[in-house]
Coordinates of C-alpha atoms in Angstrom, one line a residue:
X1 CA 61.2 103.4 34.0
X2 CA 63.2 101.1 36.2
X3 CA 65.9 103.7 36.5
X4 CA 63.3 106.4 37.3
X5 CA 61.8 104.2 40.0
X6 CA 65.1 103.4 41.6
X7 CA 66.0 107.0 41.6
X8 CA 62.7 107.9 43.2
X9 CA 63.3 105.3 46.0
X10 CA 66.8 106.6 46.6
X11 CA 65.3 110.1 46.9
X12 CA 62.7 109.0 49.4
X13 CA 65.4 107.2 51.5
X14 CA 67.6 110.3 51.3
X15 CA 64.6 112.4 52.4
X16 CA 64.0 110.2 55.4
X17 CA 67.6 110.4 56.4
X18 CA 67.5 114.2 56.0
X19 CA 64.4 114.3 58.2
X20 CA 66.1 112.3 60.9
X21 CA 69.0 114.7 60.7
X22 CA 66.8 117.8 60.8
X23 CA 65.0 116.5 63.9
X24 CA 68.1 117.3 66.0
X25 CA 68.6 120.9 64.9
X26 CA 69.4 120.2 61.2
X27 CA 72.1 117.6 60.5
X28 CA 75.7 118.6 60.9
X29 CA 74.8 122.1 62.1
X30 CA 72.8 120.8 65.0
X31 CA 75.6 118.3 65.8
X32 CA 78.2 120.9 65.9
X33 CA 76.0 123.1 68.0
X34 CA 75.4 120.3 70.5
X35 CA 79.1 119.5 70.5
X36 CA 79.9 123.1 71.2
X37 CA 77.5 123.2 74.1
X38 CA 79.1 120.0 75.6
X39 CA 82.6 121.4 75.2
X40 CA 81.5 124.7 76.8
X41 CA 80.1 122.7 79.8
X42 CA 83.3 120.7 80.1
X43 CA 85.4 123.9 80.0
X44 CA 83.2 125.4 82.7
X45 CA 83.7 122.4 84.9
X46 CA 87.5 122.4 84.4
X47 CA 87.7 126.1 85.3
X48 CA 85.7 125.5 88.4
X49 CA 87.8 122.6 89.6
X50 CA 91.0 124.7 88.8
X51 CA 89.9 127.0 91.6
X52 CA 89.8 124.2 94.1
X53 CA 92.8 125.6 96.0
X54 CA 92.4 129.3 95.1
X55 CA 91.9 132.3 97.4
X56 CA 88.3 132.6 96.2
X57 CA 87.4 129.3 97.8
X58 CA 89.2 130.2 101.0
X59 CA 87.0 133.2 101.4
X60 CA 83.8 131.1 100.8
X61 CA 85.0 128.2 102.9
X62 CA 82.0 126.6 104.7
X63 CA 83.5 124.0 107.1
X64 CA 81.7 120.6 107.2
X65 CA 83.5 119.1 110.2
X66 CA 83.6 119.9 113.9
X67 CA 87.3 120.7 113.7
X68 CA 86.8 123.0 110.7
X69 CA 84.1 124.9 112.6
X70 CA 86.4 125.4 115.6
X71 CA 89.3 126.5 113.4
X72 CA 87.2 129.0 111.4
X73 CA 85.6 130.4 114.6
X74 CA 89.0 131.0 116.2
X75 CA 88.6 128.4 119.0
X76 CA 91.8 126.6 118.0
X77 CA 94.8 129.0 117.9
X78 CA 97.7 126.7 116.8
X79 CA 98.1 123.8 114.5
X80 CA 100.0 122.0 117.3
X81 CA 96.8 121.7 119.3
X82 CA 95.4 119.4 116.5
X83 CA 98.6 117.3 116.5
X84 CA 98.6 117.0 120.3
X85 CA 95.2 115.3 120.4
X86 CA 95.7 113.4 117.1
X87 CA 92.6 114.9 115.5
X88 CA 92.1 113.8 111.9
X89 CA 92.2 116.7 109.4
X90 CA 89.6 116.2 106.7
X91 CA 89.6 119.7 105.1
X92 CA 92.7 121.2 103.5
X93 CA 91.5 124.7 104.4
X94 CA 92.4 124.0 108.0
X95 CA 96.1 123.8 107.1
X96 CA 95.7 127.0 104.9
X97 CA 94.2 128.8 107.9
X98 CA 97.2 128.2 110.1
X99 CA 100.2 128.2 107.6
X100 CA 98.7 130.3 104.9
X101 CA 101.3 132.0 102.6
X102 CA 104.2 130.3 104.4
X103 CA 103.3 127.0 102.8
X104 CA 105.1 126.3 99.6
X105 CA 104.6 123.4 97.2
X106 CA 106.8 121.7 94.6
X107 CA 106.1 119.0 92.1
X108 CA 108.6 116.3 92.7
X109 CA 107.7 113.9 89.8
X110 CA 105.0 113.4 87.2
X111 CA 104.8 109.9 85.6
X112 CA 102.4 108.3 83.2
X113 CA 100.7 105.1 84.3
X114 CA 98.7 102.8 82.1
X115 CA 96.0 100.2 82.6
X116 CA 95.1 97.6 80.0
X117 CA 91.4 97.5 79.1
X118 CA 89.3 95.8 76.4
X119 CA 89.4 99.0 74.4
X120 CA 93.2 99.3 74.7
X121 CA 95.5 101.1 77.1
X122 CA 94.2 103.8 79.4
X123 CA 96.9 106.4 80.2
X124 CA 96.7 108.6 83.3
X125 CA 99.3 110.8 85.0
X126 CA 100.5 110.4 88.6
X127 CA 101.9 113.4 90.4
X128 CA 104.0 113.6 93.6
X129 CA 103.8 116.9 95.3
X130 CA 105.6 118.1 98.5
X131 CA 104.3 121.0 100.6
X132 CA 106.2 122.6 103.5
X133 CA 106.7 125.9 105.3
X134 CA 110.5 125.5 105.9
X135 CA 109.8 125.6 109.6
X136 CA 108.9 122.2 110.9
X137 CA 105.9 121.2 108.8
X138 CA 105.9 119.0 105.7
X139 CA 103.4 117.0 103.7
X140 CA 103.5 114.6 100.8
X141 CA 100.6 114.0 98.4
X142 CA 100.2 111.5 95.5
X143 CA 97.3 111.8 93.0
X144 CA 96.5 110.1 89.7
X145 CA 94.2 111.7 87.1
X146 CA 93.6 111.9 83.3
X147 CA 95.1 115.3 83.0
X148 CA 98.4 116.6 84.5
X149 CA 96.9 119.8 85.9
X150 CA 94.2 117.8 87.7
X151 CA 96.6 115.4 89.2
X152 CA 98.8 118.2 90.5
X153 CA 95.9 120.0 92.0
X154 CA 94.7 116.9 93.7
X155 CA 98.2 116.0 95.0
X156 CA 98.5 119.5 96.5
X157 CA 95.3 119.0 98.5
X158 CA 96.4 115.5 99.5
X159 CA 99.7 116.8 100.7
X160 CA 98.1 119.4 102.8
X161 CA 95.8 116.8 104.4
X162 CA 98.9 114.7 105.1
X163 CA 100.9 117.5 106.6
X164 CA 102.9 116.4 109.7
X165 CA 105.1 118.1 112.3
X166 CA 108.8 117.5 112.0
X167 CA 110.9 117.5 115.2
X168 CA 114.2 119.2 115.0
X169 CA 117.2 119.3 117.4
X170 CA 120.9 119.8 117.9
X171 CA 124.0 117.8 117.0
X172 CA 126.1 118.9 120.1
X173 CA 125.5 121.7 122.6
X174 CA 122.1 123.4 122.5
X175 CA 123.3 126.7 121.2
X176 CA 121.3 128.8 118.8
X177 CA 118.3 127.5 116.9
X178 CA 117.5 123.9 116.1
X179 CA 119.2 122.8 112.9
X180 CA 119.2 119.0 112.4
X181 CA 117.2 115.9 113.3
X182 CA 117.3 115.1 117.0
X183 CA 118.2 111.4 116.6
X184 CA 118.9 108.8 113.9
X185 CA 115.6 108.0 112.2
X186 CA 114.7 105.6 109.4
X187 CA 111.9 105.5 106.8
X188 CA 111.0 102.7 104.4
X189 CA 108.8 102.4 101.4
X190 CA 109.0 99.4 99.1
X191 CA 112.6 98.3 98.8
X192 CA 114.0 101.8 99.5
X193 CA 115.2 102.6 103.0
X194 CA 116.4 106.1 104.0
X195 CA 118.3 106.9 107.2
X196 CA 118.7 110.4 108.6
X197 CA 121.7 111.1 110.8
X198 CA 122.3 114.3 112.9
X199 CA 125.1 116.5 111.6
X200 CA 127.1 119.4 113.0
X201 CA 126.1 122.9 112.2
X202 CA 127.4 124.1 108.9
X203 CA 127.5 120.6 107.3
X204 CA 124.5 121.2 105.0
X205 CA 122.2 118.6 103.5
X206 CA 124.3 115.6 102.5
X207 CA 121.6 113.9 100.4
X208 CA 120.5 113.2 96.9
X209 CA 118.4 115.8 95.0
X210 CA 115.0 114.4 95.8
X211 CA 115.4 114.0 99.6
X212 CA 117.3 117.2 99.8
X213 CA 114.3 119.2 98.5
X214 CA 112.0 117.5 101.1
X215 CA 114.4 118.2 103.9
X216 CA 114.7 121.8 102.9
X217 CA 110.9 122.2 102.9
X218 CA 110.8 120.6 106.4
X219 CA 113.3 123.2 107.8
X220 CA 116.2 120.8 108.3
X221 CA 119.6 122.6 107.7
X222 CA 122.2 120.0 108.5
X223 CA 121.9 116.2 108.1
X224 CA 123.7 113.1 106.9
X225 CA 121.7 110.6 104.9
X226 CA 122.1 107.0 103.8
X227 CA 119.9 105.0 101.5
X228 CA 119.6 101.4 100.3
X229 CA 117.3 99.7 97.8
X230 CA 116.2 100.7 94.4
X231 CA 116.4 104.5 94.8
X232 CA 115.8 104.9 91.1
X233 CA 112.1 104.5 91.9
X234 CA 111.5 108.1 92.7
X235 CA 108.1 107.6 94.3
X236 CA 109.4 105.1 96.9
X237 CA 112.5 107.3 97.5
X238 CA 110.3 110.3 98.3
X239 CA 107.9 108.3 100.4
X240 CA 110.8 106.8 102.5
X241 CA 112.2 110.3 103.2
X242 CA 108.8 111.5 104.3
X243 CA 108.3 108.5 106.5
X244 CA 111.7 109.2 108.2
X245 CA 110.8 112.8 108.9
X246 CA 107.4 111.8 110.3
X247 CA 109.1 109.3 112.6
X248 CA 111.0 112.1 114.5
X249 CA 108.1 112.6 116.9
X250 CA 107.9 108.8 117.5
X251 CA 110.7 108.8 120.0
X252 CA 110.3 109.7 123.7
X253 CA 113.6 111.3 124.6
X254 CA 114.7 112.4 128.2
X255 CA 113.8 116.0 127.5
X256 CA 110.2 114.9 127.1
X257 CA 110.0 113.0 130.5
X258 CA 108.6 116.0 132.4
X259 CA 105.1 115.6 133.7
X260 CA 102.5 117.7 131.9
X261 CA 99.0 118.5 133.0
X262 CA 96.4 116.7 130.9
X263 CA 94.3 119.1 128.9
X264 CA 90.9 118.6 127.4
X265 CA 90.4 117.8 123.8
X266 CA 89.1 120.8 121.7
X267 CA 85.9 118.8 121.2
X268 CA 85.3 118.6 125.0
X269 CA 86.5 122.1 125.7
X270 CA 84.2 123.7 123.1
X271 CA 81.3 121.3 123.3
X272 CA 78.9 124.1 124.1
X273 CA 79.9 126.0 121.0
X274 CA 79.6 123.0 118.8
X275 CA 76.1 122.2 120.2
X276 CA 74.9 125.6 119.3
X277 CA 75.7 125.1 115.6
X278 CA 72.8 125.0 113.2
X279 CA 72.9 123.9 109.6
X280 CA 70.0 126.3 108.7

């Protein structure tokens, strides 16, 4: 009798457990179905974010800033108008609108980074991406994410937002097209310091592999380089080279001493157009 009673109690407990399992679509079957729904939702989210820089979004681009509205409506004709007035670019589609297919991107480095938490180590991936049109525009973006594809996608967008003009010049006589940096410039990041020195036409890019690729994307054909510090740190090496290129427009040389008429900012010039904008 005791054995029969214990078996009956175990049966009742098993029945209650089964009832709790059936309450959510029937035990393991319901769990697998719910897991499948969640995985499907996650896949859908990833595929949507994968199109963050695709052509489909360019066609559906709805600008949310004044500068974006002026660019999309054709009020600003050149990217240099934005740089002239130091207007902050908050939408990467603005760069795509001007440079478009000429803009190329390249992944310079992907490195894992870890953070110690109470549950263990959390590993993420950090991507360094350079974009450029090989004609005087270059940008550097850094992004960290759980997945490699997500970090690369975010770094491309960050690089477009950080795109800067690169001033080019001559080594000797001003014959032909510009081919080198106009003066000696220096960039620094961490312990790494990179110096760019003008070179005669035909010299080529005398540089390490990492800065050489950035210089190519900026449209520099001939240059001497020198570097100090721990250049083994690829991130700082890339950032120092980018800082040196960005510093080319920081010098006021005699050929820029001419007087220029002051022009209105695009926000002032097209204030009437911006005031007519309606969100609805």
